[in-house]
Coordinates of C-alpha atoms and ligand atoms in Angstrom, one line a residue:
M1 CA 50.4 -56.6 -42.4
V2 CA 47.0 -56.7 -43.9
K3 CA 47.1 -53.8 -46.5
W4 CA 43.5 -52.7 -46.4
L5 CA 43.8 -51.8 -42.7
K6 CA 46.0 -48.8 -43.7
D7 CA 43.0 -46.9 -44.9
A8 CA 40.3 -48.7 -42.8
V9 CA 37.6 -46.8 -41.0
F10 CA 35.4 -49.1 -39.0
Y11 CA 31.7 -48.7 -38.1
E12 CA 30.5 -50.8 -35.2
I13 CA 27.0 -52.1 -35.4
Y14 CA 25.1 -53.4 -32.4
P15 CA 22.7 -55.4 -34.6
Q16 CA 19.8 -55.3 -32.2
S17 CA 19.5 -51.6 -32.5
F18 CA 20.6 -50.6 -36.0
F19 CA 17.6 -51.1 -38.4
D20 CA 14.6 -53.4 -38.2
T21 CA 13.1 -54.4 -41.5
N22 CA 10.5 -57.0 -40.4
G23 CA 8.7 -55.0 -37.8
D24 CA 9.5 -57.3 -34.8
G25 CA 11.2 -54.4 -33.0
I26 CA 14.7 -55.7 -33.3
G27 CA 17.4 -55.0 -35.9
D28 CA 18.3 -57.6 -38.5
F29 CA 20.8 -58.5 -41.2
E30 CA 18.5 -57.2 -43.9
G31 CA 18.5 -53.8 -42.0
I32 CA 22.2 -53.7 -42.1
I33 CA 22.2 -54.6 -45.9
E34 CA 19.7 -51.8 -46.5
K35 CA 21.9 -49.3 -44.8
L36 CA 25.2 -50.2 -46.5
D37 CA 24.9 -47.4 -48.9
Y38 CA 24.5 -45.0 -46.0
I39 CA 27.6 -46.4 -44.3
K40 CA 29.6 -46.2 -47.5
D41 CA 28.6 -42.6 -48.0
L42 CA 29.6 -41.8 -44.5
G43 CA 33.1 -43.1 -45.5
A44 CA 33.3 -46.2 -43.3
N45 CA 34.8 -49.1 -45.3
A46 CA 34.7 -51.8 -42.6
L47 CA 32.1 -53.1 -40.1
W48 CA 32.4 -54.8 -36.8
I49 CA 29.1 -56.5 -35.9
N50 CA 28.5 -57.5 -32.3
P51 CA 27.7 -61.2 -31.8
C52 CA 24.9 -62.3 -34.0
F53 CA 24.9 -66.0 -33.2
D54 CA 22.4 -68.3 -31.6
S55 CA 22.2 -67.4 -27.9
P56 CA 19.9 -67.2 -24.9
F57 CA 20.9 -63.6 -24.7
M58 CA 21.9 -63.4 -21.1
D59 CA 24.7 -61.1 -22.2
A60 CA 23.4 -59.6 -25.4
G61 CA 24.8 -62.5 -27.5
Y62 CA 28.2 -62.7 -25.8
D63 CA 26.8 -66.0 -24.4
V64 CA 27.0 -68.1 -27.6
R65 CA 25.0 -71.3 -27.8
D66 CA 26.0 -72.2 -31.4
Y67 CA 29.1 -70.6 -33.0
K68 CA 28.1 -71.7 -36.4
K69 CA 24.5 -70.6 -36.5
T70 CA 23.1 -67.1 -36.6
A71 CA 20.4 -66.0 -34.1
A72 CA 17.0 -66.3 -35.8
R73 CA 16.0 -62.8 -34.8
Y74 CA 18.7 -61.4 -37.1
G75 CA 18.2 -63.8 -40.0
T76 CA 19.8 -67.0 -41.3
N77 CA 23.4 -67.9 -42.1
E78 CA 22.4 -67.3 -45.8
D79 CA 21.3 -63.8 -44.9
L80 CA 24.6 -63.1 -43.2
K81 CA 26.5 -64.4 -46.2
R82 CA 24.4 -62.1 -48.4
L83 CA 25.4 -59.3 -46.1
F84 CA 29.1 -60.2 -46.7
E85 CA 28.5 -60.1 -50.4
E86 CA 26.6 -56.9 -50.5
A87 CA 29.2 -55.3 -48.3
H88 CA 32.1 -56.5 -50.5
Q89 CA 30.3 -55.1 -53.6
R90 CA 30.6 -51.7 -51.9
G91 CA 34.2 -52.1 -50.8
I92 CA 33.2 -52.7 -47.2
R93 CA 34.8 -55.5 -45.1
V94 CA 33.0 -57.2 -42.3
L95 CA 34.4 -58.4 -39.0
L96 CA 32.3 -60.7 -36.8
D97 CA 32.6 -60.9 -33.0
L98 CA 34.4 -64.0 -31.8
V99 CA 33.9 -65.0 -28.2
P100 CA 36.6 -67.5 -27.4
G101 CA 36.8 -67.3 -23.7
H102 CA 33.4 -68.7 -22.7
T103 CA 30.2 -70.0 -24.1
S104 CA 26.6 -69.9 -22.9
D105 CA 25.8 -72.5 -20.3
Q106 CA 23.4 -73.8 -22.8
H107 CA 26.0 -74.6 -25.4
P108 CA 25.9 -78.3 -26.3
W109 CA 29.6 -78.6 -25.4
F110 CA 28.8 -77.4 -21.9
L111 CA 25.7 -79.7 -21.6
E112 CA 28.0 -82.6 -22.4
S113 CA 30.7 -81.3 -20.1
K114 CA 28.3 -81.2 -17.2
K115 CA 27.5 -84.9 -17.5
A116 CA 28.8 -87.4 -14.8
E117 CA 30.1 -89.8 -17.5
P118 CA 33.4 -88.7 -19.0
N119 CA 33.1 -87.7 -22.6
E120 CA 34.8 -85.7 -25.4
Y121 CA 33.8 -82.4 -23.8
S122 CA 34.7 -83.2 -20.2
G123 CA 37.8 -81.1 -20.5
R124 CA 36.4 -78.4 -22.7
Y125 CA 35.7 -76.2 -19.7
V126 CA 37.6 -75.5 -16.4
W127 CA 36.3 -77.8 -13.7
T128 CA 37.6 -78.8 -10.3
T129 CA 37.3 -82.4 -9.1
H130 CA 34.8 -82.1 -6.2
A131 CA 31.6 -80.1 -5.8
F132 CA 33.0 -78.7 -2.6
E133 CA 36.3 -77.6 -4.1
G134 CA 36.2 -74.1 -5.5
I135 CA 38.7 -72.0 -7.5
G136 CA 40.6 -69.6 -5.4
G137 CA 40.6 -66.0 -6.7
H138 CA 38.2 -66.8 -9.6
P139 CA 34.4 -66.9 -9.7
Y140 CA 32.9 -70.4 -10.0
I141 CA 29.7 -72.3 -9.6
S142 CA 29.0 -75.7 -8.0
G143 CA 25.9 -77.7 -7.3
M144 CA 24.4 -77.3 -10.7
S145 CA 25.5 -80.4 -12.4
E146 CA 25.5 -84.2 -12.1
R147 CA 29.2 -84.1 -12.6
A148 CA 31.1 -83.6 -9.3
G149 CA 33.1 -80.4 -9.5
A150 CA 32.8 -76.7 -9.7
Y151 CA 33.1 -74.9 -13.0
M152 CA 34.8 -71.6 -13.5
L153 CA 33.1 -68.5 -14.9
N154 CA 34.6 -66.2 -17.3
F155 CA 32.1 -63.3 -17.0
F156 CA 28.5 -63.6 -15.9
A157 CA 27.0 -66.7 -14.2
S158 CA 25.8 -68.1 -17.5
Q159 CA 29.3 -67.9 -19.2
P160 CA 31.4 -70.9 -18.1
A161 CA 35.1 -70.5 -19.0
L162 CA 36.5 -72.6 -21.8
N163 CA 39.6 -74.5 -21.0
Y164 CA 42.8 -73.4 -22.6
G165 CA 44.9 -74.7 -19.6
W166 CA 46.7 -73.0 -16.8
L167 CA 50.3 -71.8 -17.0
N168 CA 51.0 -71.8 -13.3
R169 CA 49.4 -75.1 -12.2
T170 CA 48.8 -75.3 -8.5
E171 CA 46.0 -77.9 -8.4
H172 CA 45.9 -81.4 -9.9
W173 CA 42.7 -80.6 -11.9
M174 CA 44.4 -77.7 -13.7
S175 CA 45.1 -78.7 -17.3
A176 CA 48.5 -77.8 -18.8
V177 CA 48.5 -75.4 -21.8
D178 CA 49.7 -78.2 -24.0
S179 CA 47.3 -80.8 -22.7
P180 CA 45.1 -82.6 -25.3
E181 CA 42.0 -80.9 -23.8
A182 CA 43.5 -77.4 -24.0
I183 CA 44.7 -77.9 -27.5
A184 CA 41.3 -79.3 -28.5
T185 CA 39.6 -76.0 -27.3
K186 CA 42.0 -73.9 -29.3
E187 CA 41.5 -76.1 -32.4
A188 CA 37.7 -75.9 -32.0
M189 CA 37.9 -72.1 -31.9
K190 CA 40.1 -72.1 -35.1
D191 CA 37.5 -74.3 -36.7
V192 CA 34.8 -71.7 -35.9
M193 CA 37.0 -69.0 -37.4
R194 CA 37.5 -71.0 -40.6
F195 CA 33.8 -71.6 -40.8
W196 CA 33.0 -67.9 -41.0
L197 CA 36.1 -66.9 -43.0
D198 CA 35.1 -69.5 -45.6
A199 CA 31.6 -68.0 -45.6
G200 CA 33.0 -64.7 -46.5
C201 CA 33.7 -62.7 -43.4
D202 CA 36.9 -60.6 -43.3
G203 CA 38.1 -61.3 -39.7
F204 CA 37.1 -60.9 -36.1
R205 CA 36.9 -58.6 -33.2
V206 CA 38.0 -60.9 -30.4
D207 CA 36.2 -60.7 -27.1
M208 CA 38.3 -60.7 -23.9
A209 CA 41.2 -61.9 -26.0
D210 CA 43.5 -61.8 -22.9
S211 CA 41.3 -64.2 -20.9
L212 CA 42.2 -67.6 -22.3
V213 CA 45.0 -69.2 -20.3
K214 CA 44.5 -69.0 -16.5
N215 CA 47.3 -68.1 -14.1
D216 CA 49.2 -66.8 -17.1
D217 CA 52.4 -64.9 -16.4
E218 CA 52.6 -61.1 -16.2
N219 CA 53.1 -60.7 -19.9
K220 CA 50.2 -63.1 -20.7
S221 CA 52.7 -65.0 -22.8
A222 CA 50.8 -68.3 -22.9
T223 CA 47.6 -66.6 -24.0
A224 CA 49.6 -64.5 -26.5
S225 CA 51.1 -67.6 -28.0
I226 CA 47.6 -69.0 -28.7
W227 CA 46.9 -65.9 -30.7
A228 CA 50.2 -66.0 -32.5
D229 CA 49.3 -69.5 -33.6
V230 CA 45.9 -68.2 -34.8
R231 CA 47.7 -65.4 -36.7
K232 CA 49.9 -68.1 -38.4
M233 CA 46.8 -69.8 -39.6
L234 CA 45.4 -66.5 -41.0
D235 CA 48.7 -65.6 -42.7
E236 CA 48.9 -68.9 -44.4
H237 CA 45.3 -69.4 -45.4
Y238 CA 43.5 -66.1 -45.0
P239 CA 46.1 -63.4 -45.6
E240 CA 43.5 -60.7 -46.0
A241 CA 41.7 -61.4 -42.7
A242 CA 42.2 -59.1 -39.8
L243 CA 41.9 -59.5 -36.0
V244 CA 41.3 -56.8 -33.5
S245 CA 41.6 -57.7 -29.8
E246 CA 39.7 -56.5 -26.8
W247 CA 42.8 -56.4 -24.7
S248 CA 44.0 -52.8 -24.4
N249 CA 47.5 -53.8 -23.9
P250 CA 49.3 -53.5 -27.2
Y251 CA 52.6 -54.8 -25.9
Q252 CA 50.9 -58.1 -25.1
A253 CA 48.2 -58.1 -27.9
I254 CA 50.2 -56.8 -30.8
N255 CA 53.8 -57.6 -30.0
G256 CA 53.0 -60.9 -28.2
G257 CA 49.7 -62.1 -29.7
K258 CA 50.4 -60.8 -33.2
F259 CA 47.0 -59.1 -33.4
H260 CA 46.7 -56.7 -36.3
M261 CA 45.0 -54.2 -34.0
D262 CA 44.3 -53.8 -30.3
F263 CA 41.5 -51.6 -28.9
Y264 CA 42.5 -48.7 -26.7
L265 CA 39.6 -49.2 -24.2
D266 CA 38.0 -46.8 -21.9
H267 CA 39.7 -47.8 -18.7
W268 CA 39.8 -45.5 -15.7
Y269 CA 43.0 -43.6 -15.5
N270 CA 44.4 -44.6 -18.9
G271 CA 45.2 -42.1 -21.6
Y272 CA 42.1 -42.7 -23.7
N273 CA 39.8 -42.2 -20.8
T274 CA 41.3 -38.7 -20.2
L275 CA 40.1 -37.6 -23.6
L276 CA 36.4 -38.0 -23.5
R277 CA 35.2 -39.5 -20.3
D278 CA 37.3 -38.3 -17.4
Y279 CA 34.4 -37.8 -15.1
E280 CA 34.6 -40.7 -12.7
T281 CA 37.6 -39.3 -10.8
G282 CA 37.5 -36.4 -8.4
G283 CA 34.0 -35.3 -9.1
E284 CA 35.1 -32.9 -11.8
D285 CA 35.0 -33.5 -15.6
N286 CA 38.5 -33.0 -16.9
S287 CA 38.1 -34.6 -20.2
F288 CA 40.5 -33.1 -22.6
F289 CA 37.8 -32.3 -25.2
R290 CA 35.5 -30.5 -22.7
K291 CA 35.5 -26.8 -22.9
G292 CA 36.5 -25.2 -19.6
A293 CA 38.3 -28.3 -18.4
K294 CA 42.0 -28.2 -17.7
N295 CA 42.7 -29.5 -21.2
D296 CA 45.8 -31.4 -20.3
I297 CA 46.9 -33.5 -23.3
T298 CA 50.0 -34.9 -21.4
R299 CA 47.7 -37.3 -19.5
F300 CA 46.9 -38.9 -22.8
L301 CA 50.4 -38.7 -24.3
D302 CA 52.2 -40.1 -21.3
D303 CA 50.2 -43.3 -21.6
Y304 CA 49.8 -43.4 -25.4
L305 CA 53.3 -42.6 -26.7
P306 CA 55.2 -45.4 -25.2
K307 CA 52.5 -47.9 -26.4
Y308 CA 52.5 -46.4 -29.9
N309 CA 56.2 -46.3 -30.2
A310 CA 56.7 -49.9 -29.0
T311 CA 54.1 -51.4 -31.2
K312 CA 53.8 -49.3 -34.4
E313 CA 56.0 -51.6 -36.5
N314 CA 53.8 -54.6 -35.7
G315 CA 50.2 -53.4 -35.6
Y316 CA 47.7 -50.7 -34.9
I317 CA 46.2 -49.2 -31.8
A318 CA 42.5 -48.9 -32.5
M319 CA 40.8 -45.8 -31.0
F320 CA 37.1 -45.5 -31.0
T321 CA 34.4 -42.9 -30.4
C322 CA 32.7 -45.4 -28.1
N323 CA 31.5 -49.0 -28.0
H324 CA 28.6 -51.0 -26.7
D325 CA 30.2 -51.2 -23.2
T326 CA 31.1 -47.6 -22.9
P327 CA 29.0 -44.4 -22.2
R328 CA 28.3 -42.5 -25.3
P329 CA 30.7 -39.5 -25.5
A330 CA 27.7 -37.3 -25.9
R331 CA 26.9 -38.1 -22.2
T332 CA 29.0 -35.1 -21.3
L333 CA 30.3 -33.6 -24.5
S334 CA 28.3 -31.2 -26.7
Q335 CA 28.0 -31.6 -30.4
D336 CA 30.7 -28.9 -30.9
E337 CA 33.0 -30.6 -28.5
L338 CA 32.4 -33.9 -30.2
K339 CA 33.5 -32.4 -33.6
I340 CA 36.9 -31.6 -32.2
A341 CA 37.2 -34.9 -30.5
Y342 CA 36.3 -36.8 -33.7
A343 CA 38.7 -34.5 -35.7
F344 CA 41.4 -35.9 -33.4
I345 CA 40.3 -39.5 -33.3
F346 CA 40.1 -39.7 -37.1
T347 CA 43.5 -38.1 -37.8
M348 CA 45.5 -40.3 -35.4
P349 CA 47.6 -43.2 -36.4
G350 CA 46.2 -46.7 -36.1
V351 CA 42.7 -47.7 -37.0
P352 CA 39.6 -45.6 -35.9
F353 CA 36.2 -47.1 -35.0
L354 CA 33.0 -45.2 -35.1
Y355 CA 30.1 -46.6 -33.0
Y356 CA 26.7 -46.4 -34.7
G357 CA 24.9 -43.2 -33.8
D358 CA 28.0 -41.3 -32.6
E359 CA 28.0 -39.6 -36.0
I360 CA 24.9 -37.8 -35.0
G361 CA 25.9 -37.5 -31.3
M362 CA 23.3 -40.0 -29.9
K363 CA 22.9 -39.6 -26.2
Y364 CA 23.6 -42.0 -23.4
L365 CA 20.0 -42.8 -22.2
D366 CA 18.7 -43.6 -18.8
V367 CA 17.0 -46.9 -19.6
R368 CA 16.3 -50.2 -17.8
T369 CA 18.8 -53.0 -18.3
K370 CA 18.3 -55.3 -21.2
E371 CA 20.0 -58.7 -21.8
G372 CA 22.7 -58.2 -19.2
G373 CA 23.6 -54.7 -20.3
Y374 CA 23.1 -52.9 -16.9
Q375 CA 24.6 -49.5 -17.1
R376 CA 25.9 -50.3 -20.6
T377 CA 22.3 -50.4 -21.9
G378 CA 22.1 -46.6 -22.2
S379 CA 24.6 -46.8 -25.1
R380 CA 22.7 -49.5 -26.9
T381 CA 19.4 -47.8 -27.9
P382 CA 18.0 -47.8 -31.4
M383 CA 19.6 -45.6 -34.1
Q384 CA 17.7 -42.4 -34.7
W385 CA 17.2 -42.3 -38.4
D386 CA 14.3 -39.8 -38.9
H387 CA 11.1 -38.4 -37.5
S388 CA 8.8 -41.2 -38.4
P389 CA 7.5 -43.4 -35.6
N390 CA 10.2 -45.1 -33.5
D391 CA 12.7 -42.6 -35.0
G392 CA 12.6 -44.6 -38.2
F393 CA 14.3 -47.6 -36.6
S394 CA 11.3 -50.0 -36.8
K395 CA 7.8 -50.1 -38.2
G396 CA 6.8 -52.4 -35.3
R397 CA 4.8 -51.5 -32.3
K398 CA 6.5 -49.2 -29.8
E399 CA 6.0 -51.8 -27.0
D400 CA 7.9 -54.4 -29.0
L401 CA 11.1 -52.4 -29.5
Y402 CA 14.3 -54.0 -28.2
L403 CA 14.9 -50.8 -26.3
P404 CA 13.0 -47.5 -26.2
V405 CA 14.1 -44.9 -28.7
D406 CA 15.2 -41.4 -27.6
E407 CA 12.0 -39.5 -27.4
S408 CA 13.4 -36.3 -26.0
E409 CA 12.7 -33.1 -27.9
N410 CA 16.3 -32.5 -28.7
A411 CA 17.2 -36.1 -29.6
P412 CA 19.7 -35.9 -32.5
V413 CA 18.2 -37.4 -35.6
L414 CA 20.0 -38.3 -38.9
S415 CA 17.5 -36.7 -41.2
D416 CA 18.0 -33.3 -39.5
Q417 CA 21.7 -33.5 -39.8
I418 CA 22.3 -35.1 -43.2
N419 CA 21.9 -32.0 -45.3
D420 CA 23.0 -29.5 -42.7
P421 CA 26.5 -28.2 -43.5
D422 CA 27.2 -27.4 -39.8
S423 CA 26.0 -30.7 -38.3
L424 CA 28.1 -33.2 -36.4
Y425 CA 27.2 -35.8 -39.0
T426 CA 28.5 -33.6 -41.9
F427 CA 31.7 -32.9 -40.0
T428 CA 32.2 -36.6 -39.2
K429 CA 31.7 -37.5 -42.8
K430 CA 34.1 -34.8 -43.9
I431 CA 36.9 -35.8 -41.6
I432 CA 36.6 -39.5 -42.5
H433 CA 36.7 -38.6 -46.2
L434 CA 39.7 -36.4 -45.7
R435 CA 41.5 -39.4 -44.0
H436 CA 40.8 -41.4 -47.2
E437 CA 42.1 -38.6 -49.4
Y438 CA 45.4 -38.0 -47.5
E439 CA 47.7 -40.9 -47.0
D440 CA 49.4 -38.8 -44.3
L441 CA 46.3 -39.1 -42.1
Q442 CA 46.1 -42.9 -42.4
A443 CA 47.2 -45.7 -40.1
D444 CA 50.9 -45.9 -41.0
A445 CA 51.9 -42.3 -41.6
D446 CA 54.4 -40.8 -39.1
F447 CA 53.1 -39.3 -35.9
E448 CA 55.1 -36.7 -33.9
V449 CA 54.1 -34.4 -31.1
I450 CA 55.1 -30.8 -32.1
Y451 CA 53.6 -29.1 -29.0
G452 CA 51.9 -31.0 -26.2
E453 CA 52.6 -29.4 -22.8
K454 CA 50.9 -29.8 -19.5
E455 CA 47.7 -27.8 -19.3
K456 CA 48.8 -25.8 -22.3
L457 CA 47.2 -25.4 -25.7
P458 CA 47.1 -25.7 -28.6
F459 CA 48.0 -29.3 -28.9
V460 CA 50.0 -29.6 -32.2
Y461 CA 51.0 -32.8 -34.0
R462 CA 52.4 -33.9 -37.2
R463 CA 51.1 -36.7 -39.5
G464 CA 53.5 -37.3 -42.4
N465 CA 53.8 -33.9 -44.0
L466 CA 50.7 -32.4 -42.4
I467 CA 50.4 -30.4 -39.3
L468 CA 47.3 -30.6 -37.1
A469 CA 46.3 -28.4 -34.2
V470 CA 43.6 -28.7 -31.6
N471 CA 42.2 -26.1 -29.2
P472 CA 39.3 -27.6 -27.3
S473 CA 39.2 -24.8 -24.7
D474 CA 36.9 -21.8 -24.4
K475 CA 39.9 -19.3 -24.9
V476 CA 41.9 -18.1 -27.8
Q477 CA 45.3 -19.9 -27.9
S478 CA 48.4 -19.0 -29.8
L479 CA 51.8 -20.5 -30.4
H480 CA 55.0 -19.6 -32.3
H481 CA 56.7 -22.4 -34.0
P482 CA 58.6 -22.7 -37.3
V483 CA 56.4 -25.6 -38.5
F484 CA 53.6 -23.0 -39.2
N485 CA 55.6 -21.0 -41.7
C486 CA 54.2 -21.1 -45.3
R487 CA 51.4 -23.5 -44.7
N488 CA 47.8 -23.5 -46.0
I489 CA 44.8 -24.6 -44.1
I490 CA 43.1 -27.6 -45.7
C491 CA 40.4 -28.2 -43.0
S492 CA 39.3 -26.3 -40.0
I493 CA 36.7 -25.9 -37.3
N494 CA 36.1 -22.3 -36.3
Q495 CA 38.7 -19.6 -37.1
S496 CA 42.5 -20.0 -37.0
E497 CA 45.1 -17.6 -38.4
I498 CA 48.7 -18.1 -39.4
N499 CA 51.1 -15.1 -39.5
G500 CA 54.6 -16.2 -40.2
D501 CA 55.4 -18.7 -37.5
E502 CA 52.5 -17.8 -35.3
L503 CA 49.3 -19.8 -35.1
K504 CA 46.3 -18.2 -33.4
M505 CA 43.3 -20.4 -32.8
D506 CA 39.8 -19.3 -31.7
P507 CA 38.0 -21.2 -28.9
S508 CA 36.9 -24.7 -29.9
S509 CA 38.9 -24.9 -33.0
F510 CA 40.8 -27.5 -35.0
L511 CA 42.9 -27.2 -38.2
I512 CA 45.0 -29.2 -40.6
L513 CA 47.8 -27.5 -42.4
Q514 CA 49.6 -28.6 -45.5
Ligands
NOJ601 C1 33.3 -57.8 -23.5 C2 32.1 -57.4 -24.3 O1 32.4 -56.3 -25.0 C3 31.0 -57.3 -23.4 O2 29.8 -56.7 -24.0 C4 30.6 -58.7 -22.8 O3 29.6 -58.5 -21.8 C5 31.9 -59.3 -22.2 N1 33.1 -59.1 -22.9 C6 31.7 -60.8 -21.9 O4 31.7 -61.5 -23.1

């Protein structure tokens, strides 16, 4: 296992919206460099930067046109290398975003693949033989190329699927997973990884990591074995590099694919969803961290515990405050509710990720779609640094901004929170620093549920030798348990009392006991 992950706290940067230094209205590498001290001070020691490569930006950069060249709007390859160096000088690692499942339809590989004459790239993507032959059960496009055949899509219409072969082959045009063309695709992606690792990056967040082999079995074992092969390359040649998968199935991703980390994504009905965003079902918001909700932690635990127990020896579940595809948690949770939610997220096992702006509780905005964001766009607006024009994000003209800034009167702004001892920012920083201070709060330390009952509170858990308790409700909650005897409070939100074996917690409270 990569050692630095034990104490890693990631900060996700959507580069478009973080900090613009040249006044063109869009964030850039220089902007990230200028804010590294801020990130370090907050306590994050690793970054995940969304795709920053040459792209027509039909999907915010997840449609890569050149894997080895940065998008000019962010800066040059040299600027990105400087970012790696500046980050490393501050003890911060940098993960780039690898998009292995598809490219842009403007990628030179695809332009070659579309040609009627067979060439080196004919088999790089998934194609049928005839223009009138589709791909049952999968999206495809035909009639757009000189080459006869339909090509498969991996996501939007501009993102043709790269060909890693099919496990269950039912048509003659389906490549085998060990065919020369499928192996060439895998080797091309490993070559891209080596290119950036040699340039100084510390690993990758892997987009749609489960999407490579088509008609895979129910364990996605053929896709997993591609990643296990990638992991072998890393272990041999880049032992400090780390991979985190967008998969949300740690059995497959961590145990099968040998990923160091797997994201616990916000999917309807999964355990993570019940914590912060349980508002799509039944018309009522029953998110665990919402005051006045049913506050039922078992809906999380029933999903999480089996996954955690089955994978903890091999890798880490990565829980996040949010990401660029997910509504900001502040969409429904107040700043006080967020403090308790973050207290939980940053004291759980595995590796936590903080999405830029969540440290100040940036809102989910109602804005028009940008670069294929659609409803995701509301979580991608510019960071609110201060009260200067454009919230300090850019010195450019308002009409040139990548997305509008939050202009509401109560928009959270960093400069208001940074010196306020009661702010969300200050608490977020405190809990992250506490995680660094106590090994028992880090990725590997034991996790055990002490009290986690259906619709009952407080929720009490143990990390190593520490006891943590959460009461997100609007009522006082108390519990008798021998673990509370003779303990001191080392961190708390609102009031809690310990008398012998009784813990009494005020509404909206959290505490850590030593
Ligand atoms: C997942 C990414 O997070 C998302 O933003 C993107 O649109 C799709 N994958 C397609 O690459």
